[in-house]
Amino acid sequence: AGDPEAGKAKAGVCAACHGPAGKASIPGYPHIAGQNKEYLANALKAFRSGERKGGFAALMSPMAAPLSDQDIEDLAAYFSTL
Amino acid sequence: AGDPEAGKAKAGVCAACHGPAGKASIPGYPHIAGQNKEYLANALKAFRSGERKGGFAALMSPMAAPLSDQDIEDLAAYFSTL
């Protein structure tokens, strides 16, 4: 399972678009604070694998590429608890 | 601009997966309540046009296909206000 504290430590780069607490100040970007944990993990995996295309995939796939499964579980756990 | 009341009237089918008030009870589905309005509208348009692939596109494209631009603005306005 994901560890929100470990996720928080890995979430620095996410803040650039999703806001410091997962609430995107840029209207076109999605809030991820309080989002369903399983949805977040599935979305990151789909970006990482390249399965998800179009929309923000071009921006998100490079972000997700270096993430391990554990990183993804931790990040999803962290943002879903905000 | 979108009209949240008109959006509410068109949101019946969305509740099946996204929950009656935009909070998905099914963990793999995304909450859309309180999501950024512009993100919601862009996502619906990307599903409608087929630009967005993978993830839930197979499920969402048929849902978005019949929507007019006004429908999309109304739905985005409605869910972003929840």
JSON list of C-alpha atoms in Angstrom, two decimals:
[
{"chain": "A", "resi": 1, "resn": "ALA", "atom": "CA", "xyz": [0.00, 0.00, 0.00]},
{"chain": "A", "resi": 2, "resn": "GLY", "atom": "CA", "xyz": [1.04, 3.61, -0.45]},
{"chain": "A", "resi": 3, "resn": "ASP", "atom": "CA", "xyz": [2.57, 5.70, 2.31]},
{"chain": "A", "resi": 4, "resn": "PRO", "atom": "CA", "xyz": [1.25, 9.30, 2.28]},
{"chain": "A", "resi": 5, "resn": "GLU", "atom": "CA", "xyz": [4.35, 10.63, 4.11]},
{"chain": "A", "resi": 6, "resn": "ALA", "atom": "CA", "xyz": [6.66, 9.06, 1.54]},
{"chain": "A", "resi": 7, "resn": "GLY", "atom": "CA", "xyz": [4.34, 10.40, -1.17]},
{"chain": "A", "resi": 8, "resn": "LYS", "atom": "CA", "xyz": [4.59, 13.90, 0.24]},
{"chain": "A", "resi": 9, "resn": "ALA", "atom": "CA", "xyz": [8.37, 13.72, 0.00]},
{"chain": "A", "resi": 10, "resn": "LYS", "atom": "CA", "xyz": [8.10, 12.81, -3.69]},
{"chain": "A", "resi": 11, "resn": "ALA", "atom": "CA", "xyz": [5.40, 15.34, -4.58]},
{"chain": "A", "resi": 12, "resn": "GLY", "atom": "CA", "xyz": [7.55, 18.43, -5.01]},
{"chain": "A", "resi": 13, "resn": "VAL", "atom": "CA", "xyz": [7.51, 18.43, -8.80]},
{"chain": "A", "resi": 14, "resn": "CYS", "atom": "CA", "xyz": [3.72, 17.88, -8.91]},
{"chain": "A", "resi": 15, "resn": "ALA", "atom": "CA", "xyz": [3.13, 21.21, -7.16]},
{"chain": "A", "resi": 16, "resn": "ALA", "atom": "CA", "xyz": [4.30, 23.12, -10.22]},
{"chain": "A", "resi": 17, "resn": "CYS", "atom": "CA", "xyz": [1.00, 22.40, -12.00]},
{"chain": "A", "resi": 18, "resn": "HIS", "atom": "CA", "xyz": [-1.25, 20.81, -9.39]},
{"chain": "A", "resi": 19, "resn": "GLY", "atom": "CA", "xyz": [-0.55, 23.41, -6.71]},
{"chain": "A", "resi": 20, "resn": "PRO", "atom": "CA", "xyz": [1.27, 23.01, -3.39]},
{"chain": "A", "resi": 21, "resn": "ALA", "atom": "CA", "xyz": [-1.68, 21.11, -1.87]},
{"chain": "A", "resi": 22, "resn": "GLY", "atom": "CA", "xyz": [-3.06, 19.45, -4.97]},
{"chain": "A", "resi": 23, "resn": "LYS", "atom": "CA", "xyz": [-5.40, 22.33, -5.84]},
{"chain": "A", "resi": 24, "resn": "ALA", "atom": "CA", "xyz": [-4.35, 23.60, -9.25]},
{"chain": "A", "resi": 25, "resn": "SER", "atom": "CA", "xyz": [-4.33, 27.39, -9.44]},
{"chain": "A", "resi": 26, "resn": "ILE", "atom": "CA", "xyz": [-4.12, 27.15, -13.25]},
{"chain": "A", "resi": 27, "resn": "PRO", "atom": "CA", "xyz": [-7.76, 26.61, -14.38]},
{"chain": "A", "resi": 28, "resn": "GLY", "atom": "CA", "xyz": [-6.92, 24.15, -17.16]},
{"chain": "A", "resi": 29, "resn": "TYR", "atom": "CA", "xyz": [-5.09, 21.77, -14.82]},
{"chain": "A", "resi": 30, "resn": "PRO", "atom": "CA", "xyz": [-6.93, 19.25, -12.64]},
{"chain": "A", "resi": 31, "resn": "HIS", "atom": "CA", "xyz": [-7.15, 19.36, -8.87]},
{"chain": "A", "resi": 32, "resn": "ILE", "atom": "CA", "xyz": [-5.83, 16.08, -7.51]},
{"chain": "A", "resi": 33, "resn": "ALA", "atom": "CA", "xyz": [-6.35, 16.81, -3.80]},
{"chain": "A", "resi": 34, "resn": "GLY", "atom": "CA", "xyz": [-8.90, 14.36, -2.40]},
{"chain": "A", "resi": 35, "resn": "GLN", "atom": "CA", "xyz": [-9.10, 12.47, -5.68]},
{"chain": "A", "resi": 36, "resn": "ASN", "atom": "CA", "xyz": [-9.79, 8.71, -5.54]},
{"chain": "A", "resi": 37, "resn": "LYS", "atom": "CA", "xyz": [-6.50, 6.95, -4.70]},
{"chain": "A", "resi": 38, "resn": "GLU", "atom": "CA", "xyz": [-7.05, 4.09, -7.16]},
{"chain": "A", "resi": 39, "resn": "TYR", "atom": "CA", "xyz": [-7.92, 6.54, -9.94]},
{"chain": "A", "resi": 40, "resn": "LEU", "atom": "CA", "xyz": [-4.72, 8.53, -9.31]},
{"chain": "A", "resi": 41, "resn": "ALA", "atom": "CA", "xyz": [-2.58, 5.38, -9.33]},
{"chain": "A", "resi": 42, "resn": "ASN", "atom": "CA", "xyz": [-4.24, 4.06, -12.50]},
{"chain": "A", "resi": 43, "resn": "ALA", "atom": "CA", "xyz": [-3.86, 7.40, -14.25]},
{"chain": "A", "resi": 44, "resn": "LEU", "atom": "CA", "xyz": [-0.15, 7.65, -13.36]},
{"chain": "A", "resi": 45, "resn": "LYS", "atom": "CA", "xyz": [0.41, 4.08, -14.60]},
{"chain": "A", "resi": 46, "resn": "ALA", "atom": "CA", "xyz": [-1.46, 4.83, -17.85]},
{"chain": "A", "resi": 47, "resn": "PHE", "atom": "CA", "xyz": [0.69, 7.93, -18.36]},
{"chain": "A", "resi": 48, "resn": "ARG", "atom": "CA", "xyz": [3.84, 5.97, -17.50]},
{"chain": "A", "resi": 49, "resn": "SER", "atom": "CA", "xyz": [3.04, 3.14, -19.94]},
{"chain": "A", "resi": 50, "resn": "GLY", "atom": "CA", "xyz": [1.94, 5.52, -22.69]},
{"chain": "A", "resi": 51, "resn": "GLU", "atom": "CA", "xyz": [-1.50, 3.88, -22.77]},
{"chain": "A", "resi": 52, "resn": "ARG", "atom": "CA", "xyz": [-3.09, 7.25, -22.09]},
{"chain": "A", "resi": 53, "resn": "LYS", "atom": "CA", "xyz": [-2.76, 9.64, -25.04]},
{"chain": "A", "resi": 54, "resn": "GLY", "atom": "CA", "xyz": [-4.10, 13.07, -25.85]},
{"chain": "A", "resi": 55, "resn": "GLY", "atom": "CA", "xyz": [-5.12, 15.64, -23.25]},
{"chain": "A", "resi": 56, "resn": "PHE", "atom": "CA", "xyz": [-2.21, 16.11, -20.87]},
{"chain": "A", "resi": 57, "resn": "ALA", "atom": "CA", "xyz": [-0.49, 12.85, -21.73]},
{"chain": "A", "resi": 58, "resn": "ALA", "atom": "CA", "xyz": [2.33, 14.65, -23.54]},
{"chain": "A", "resi": 59, "resn": "LEU", "atom": "CA", "xyz": [3.01, 16.60, -20.36]},
{"chain": "A", "resi": 60, "resn": "MET", "atom": "CA", "xyz": [2.37, 13.83, -17.84]},
{"chain": "A", "resi": 61, "resn": "SER", "atom": "CA", "xyz": [4.10, 10.83, -19.44]},
{"chain": "A", "resi": 62, "resn": "PRO", "atom": "CA", "xyz": [7.62, 12.26, -18.91]},
{"chain": "A", "resi": 63, "resn": "MET", "atom": "CA", "xyz": [6.63, 13.04, -15.31]},
{"chain": "A", "resi": 64, "resn": "ALA", "atom": "CA", "xyz": [5.43, 9.50, -14.69]},
{"chain": "A", "resi": 65, "resn": "ALA", "atom": "CA", "xyz": [8.19, 7.74, -16.63]},
{"chain": "A", "resi": 66, "resn": "PRO", "atom": "CA", "xyz": [10.76, 7.62, -13.76]},
{"chain": "A", "resi": 67, "resn": "LEU", "atom": "CA", "xyz": [8.24, 6.60, -11.11]},
{"chain": "A", "resi": 68, "resn": "SER", "atom": "CA", "xyz": [8.33, 3.13, -9.56]},
{"chain": "A", "resi": 69, "resn": "ASP", "atom": "CA", "xyz": [5.12, 1.34, -8.60]},
{"chain": "A", "resi": 70, "resn": "GLN", "atom": "CA", "xyz": [5.84, 2.24, -4.99]},
{"chain": "A", "resi": 71, "resn": "ASP", "atom": "CA", "xyz": [6.35, 5.90, -5.89]},
{"chain": "A", "resi": 72, "resn": "ILE", "atom": "CA", "xyz": [2.98, 5.84, -7.63]},
{"chain": "A", "resi": 73, "resn": "GLU", "atom": "CA", "xyz": [1.23, 4.18, -4.66]},
{"chain": "A", "resi": 74, "resn": "ASP", "atom": "CA", "xyz": [2.82, 6.68, -2.26]},
{"chain": "A", "resi": 75, "resn": "LEU", "atom": "CA", "xyz": [1.88, 9.71, -4.41]},
{"chain": "A", "resi": 76, "resn": "ALA", "atom": "CA", "xyz": [-1.69, 8.45, -4.87]},
{"chain": "A", "resi": 77, "resn": "ALA", "atom": "CA", "xyz": [-1.97, 7.82, -1.12]},
{"chain": "A", "resi": 78, "resn": "TYR", "atom": "CA", "xyz": [-0.66, 11.30, -0.35]},
{"chain": "A", "resi": 79, "resn": "PHE", "atom": "CA", "xyz": [-2.86, 13.31, -2.73]},
{"chain": "A", "resi": 80, "resn": "SER", "atom": "CA", "xyz": [-5.99, 11.30, -1.95]},
{"chain": "A", "resi": 81, "resn": "THR", "atom": "CA", "xyz": [-5.63, 12.27, 1.70]},
{"chain": "A", "resi": 82, "resn": "LEU", "atom": "CA", "xyz": [-5.52, 16.03, 1.03]},
{"chain": "B", "resi": 1, "resn": "ALA", "atom": "CA", "xyz": [-20.43, 30.51, -20.21]},
{"chain": "B", "resi": 2, "resn": "GLY", "atom": "CA", "xyz": [-21.87, 27.38, -18.63]},
{"chain": "B", "resi": 3, "resn": "ASP", "atom": "CA", "xyz": [-25.04, 27.38, -16.57]},
{"chain": "B", "resi": 4, "resn": "PRO", "atom": "CA", "xyz": [-24.77, 25.10, -13.51]},
{"chain": "B", "resi": 5, "resn": "GLU", "atom": "CA", "xyz": [-28.56, 24.66, -13.28]},
{"chain": "B", "resi": 6, "resn": "ALA", "atom": "CA", "xyz": [-28.76, 23.56, -16.91]},
{"chain": "B", "resi": 7, "resn": "GLY", "atom": "CA", "xyz": [-25.76, 21.33, -16.24]},
{"chain": "B", "resi": 8, "resn": "LYS", "atom": "CA", "xyz": [-27.49, 19.71, -13.29]},
{"chain": "B", "resi": 9, "resn": "ALA", "atom": "CA", "xyz": [-30.42, 18.82, -15.54]},
{"chain": "B", "resi": 10, "resn": "LYS", "atom": "CA", "xyz": [-28.06, 17.08, -17.97]},
{"chain": "B", "resi": 11, "resn": "ALA", "atom": "CA", "xyz": [-25.96, 15.29, -15.33]},
{"chain": "B", "resi": 12, "resn": "GLY", "atom": "CA", "xyz": [-28.20, 12.33, -14.67]},
{"chain": "B", "resi": 13, "resn": "VAL", "atom": "CA", "xyz": [-26.17, 9.82, -16.64]},
{"chain": "B", "resi": 14, "resn": "CYS", "atom": "CA", "xyz": [-22.88, 11.00, -15.08]},
{"chain": "B", "resi": 15, "resn": "ALA", "atom": "CA", "xyz": [-24.08, 9.92, -11.63]},
{"chain": "B", "resi": 16, "resn": "ALA", "atom": "CA", "xyz": [-23.85, 6.28, -12.61]},
{"chain": "B", "resi": 17, "resn": "CYS", "atom": "CA", "xyz": [-20.05, 6.34, -12.29]},
{"chain": "B", "resi": 18, "resn": "HIS", "atom": "CA", "xyz": [-19.21, 9.72, -10.77]},
{"chain": "B", "resi": 19, "resn": "GLY", "atom": "CA", "xyz": [-21.79, 9.48, -7.99]},
{"chain": "B", "resi": 20, "resn": "PRO", "atom": "CA", "xyz": [-24.95, 11.56, -7.45]},
{"chain": "B", "resi": 21, "resn": "ALA", "atom": "CA", "xyz": [-22.91, 14.60, -6.35]},
{"chain": "B", "resi": 22, "resn": "GLY", "atom": "CA", "xyz": [-19.75, 14.05, -8.37]},
{"chain": "B", "resi": 23, "resn": "LYS", "atom": "CA", "xyz": [-18.03, 11.94, -5.68]},
{"chain": "B", "resi": 24, "resn": "ALA", "atom": "CA", "xyz": [-17.38, 8.54, -7.21]},
{"chain": "B", "resi": 25, "resn": "SER", "atom": "CA", "xyz": [-18.16, 5.72, -4.80]},
{"chain": "B", "resi": 26, "resn": "ILE", "atom": "CA", "xyz": [-16.28, 3.31, -7.11]},
{"chain": "B", "resi": 27, "resn": "PRO", "atom": "CA", "xyz": [-12.59, 3.79, -6.15]},
{"chain": "B", "resi": 28, "resn": "GLY", "atom": "CA", "xyz": [-11.25, 3.48, -9.68]},
{"chain": "B", "resi": 29, "resn": "TYR", "atom": "CA", "xyz": [-13.42, 6.32, -10.98]},
{"chain": "B", "resi": 30, "resn": "PRO", "atom": "CA", "xyz": [-12.49, 9.98, -10.54]},
{"chain": "B", "resi": 31, "resn": "HIS", "atom": "CA", "xyz": [-14.30, 12.45, -8.34]},
{"chain": "B", "resi": 32, "resn": "ILE", "atom": "CA", "xyz": [-15.38, 15.39, -10.49]},
{"chain": "B", "resi": 33, "resn": "ALA", "atom": "CA", "xyz": [-17.07, 17.45, -7.77]},
{"chain": "B", "resi": 34, "resn": "GLY", "atom": "CA", "xyz": [-15.16, 20.70, -7.29]},
{"chain": "B", "resi": 35, "resn": "GLN", "atom": "CA", "xyz": [-12.83, 19.94, -10.18]},
{"chain": "B", "resi": 36, "resn": "ASN", "atom": "CA", "xyz": [-11.48, 22.86, -12.25]},
{"chain": "B", "resi": 37, "resn": "LYS", "atom": "CA", "xyz": [-14.21, 23.91, -14.70]},
{"chain": "B", "resi": 38, "resn": "GLU", "atom": "CA", "xyz": [-11.81, 24.44, -17.61]},
{"chain": "B", "resi": 39, "resn": "TYR", "atom": "CA", "xyz": [-10.19, 21.04, -17.01]},
{"chain": "B", "resi": 40, "resn": "LEU", "atom": "CA", "xyz": [-13.60, 19.32, -17.03]},
{"chain": "B", "resi": 41, "resn": "ALA", "atom": "CA", "xyz": [-14.63, 21.07, -20.27]},
{"chain": "B", "resi": 42, "resn": "ASN", "atom": "CA", "xyz": [-11.29, 20.28, -21.95]},
{"chain": "B", "resi": 43, "resn": "ALA", "atom": "CA", "xyz": [-11.46, 16.65, -20.86]},
{"chain": "B", "resi": 44, "resn": "LEU", "atom": "CA", "xyz": [-15.01, 16.23, -22.18]},
{"chain": "B", "resi": 45, "resn": "LYS", "atom": "CA", "xyz": [-14.01, 17.82, -25.50]},
{"chain": "B", "resi": 46, "resn": "ALA", "atom": "CA", "xyz": [-10.93, 15.54, -25.74]},
{"chain": "B", "resi": 47, "resn": "PHE", "atom": "CA", "xyz": [-13.14, 12.51, -25.09]},
{"chain": "B", "resi": 48, "resn": "ARG", "atom": "CA", "xyz": [-15.72, 13.76, -27.60]},
{"chain": "B", "resi": 49, "resn": "SER", "atom": "CA", "xyz": [-13.13, 14.34, -30.34]},
{"chain": "B", "resi": 50, "resn": "GLY", "atom": "CA", "xyz": [-11.33, 11.07, -29.64]},
{"chain": "B", "resi": 51, "resn": "GLU", "atom": "CA", "xyz": [-8.10, 12.98, -28.97]},
{"chain": "B", "resi": 52, "resn": "ARG", "atom": "CA", "xyz": [-7.92, 11.39, -25.53]},
{"chain": "B", "resi": 53, "resn": "LYS", "atom": "CA", "xyz": [-7.18, 7.67, -25.69]},
{"chain": "B", "resi": 54, "resn": "GLY", "atom": "CA", "xyz": [-6.44, 4.97, -23.14]},
{"chain": "B", "resi": 55, "resn": "GLY", "atom": "CA", "xyz": [-7.58, 5.07, -19.53]},
{"chain": "B", "resi": 56, "resn": "PHE", "atom": "CA", "xyz": [-11.32, 5.69, -19.47]},
{"chain": "B", "resi": 57, "resn": "ALA", "atom": "CA", "xyz": [-11.52, 7.05, -23.01]},
{"chain": "B", "resi": 58, "resn": "ALA", "atom": "CA", "xyz": [-13.30, 3.92, -24.27]},
{"chain": "B", "resi": 59, "resn": "LEU", "atom": "CA", "xyz": [-15.97, 4.49, -21.63]},
{"chain": "B", "resi": 60, "resn": "MET", "atom": "CA", "xyz": [-16.14, 8.28, -21.79]},
{"chain": "B", "resi": 61, "resn": "SER", "atom": "CA", "xyz": [-16.04, 8.96, -25.54]},
{"chain": "B", "resi": 62, "resn": "PRO", "atom": "CA", "xyz": [-19.52, 7.52, -26.16]},
{"chain": "B", "resi": 63, "resn": "MET", "atom": "CA", "xyz": [-20.78, 9.55, -23.21]},
{"chain": "B", "resi": 64, "resn": "ALA", "atom": "CA", "xyz": [-19.31, 12.76, -24.59]},
{"chain": "B", "resi": 65, "resn": "ALA", "atom": "CA", "xyz": [-20.16, 12.09, -28.24]},
{"chain": "B", "resi": 66, "resn": "PRO", "atom": "CA", "xyz": [-23.74, 13.48, -28.14]},
{"chain": "B", "resi": 67, "resn": "LEU", "atom": "CA", "xyz": [-22.85, 16.57, -26.10]},
{"chain": "B", "resi": 68, "resn": "SER", "atom": "CA", "xyz": [-22.93, 20.03, -27.63]},
{"chain": "B", "resi": 69, "resn": "ASP", "atom": "CA", "xyz": [-20.39, 22.68, -26.62]},
{"chain": "B", "resi": 70, "resn": "GLN", "atom": "CA", "xyz": [-23.09, 24.28, -24.47]},
{"chain": "B", "resi": 71, "resn": "ASP", "atom": "CA", "xyz": [-23.88, 20.95, -22.80]},
{"chain": "B", "resi": 72, "resn": "ILE", "atom": "CA", "xyz": [-20.18, 20.60, -21.99]},
{"chain": "B", "resi": 73, "resn": "GLU", "atom": "CA", "xyz": [-19.93, 24.15, -20.59]},
{"chain": "B", "resi": 74, "resn": "ASP", "atom": "CA", "xyz": [-23.08, 23.59, -18.49]},
{"chain": "B", "resi": 75, "resn": "LEU", "atom": "CA", "xyz": [-21.87, 20.22, -17.13]},
{"chain": "B", "resi": 76, "resn": "ALA", "atom": "CA", "xyz": [-18.41, 21.63, -16.34]},
{"chain": "B", "resi": 77, "resn": "ALA", "atom": "CA", "xyz": [-20.00, 24.63, -14.62]},
{"chain": "B", "resi": 78, "resn": "TYR", "atom": "CA", "xyz": [-22.29, 22.37, -12.58]},
{"chain": "B", "resi": 79, "resn": "PHE", "atom": "CA", "xyz": [-19.69, 19.85, -11.36]},
{"chain": "B", "resi": 80, "resn": "SER", "atom": "CA", "xyz": [-17.07, 22.50, -10.64]},
{"chain": "B", "resi": 81, "resn": "THR", "atom": "CA", "xyz": [-19.51, 24.18, -8.24]},
{"chain": "B", "resi": 82, "resn": "LEU", "atom": "CA", "xyz": [-20.10, 21.02, -6.13]}
]
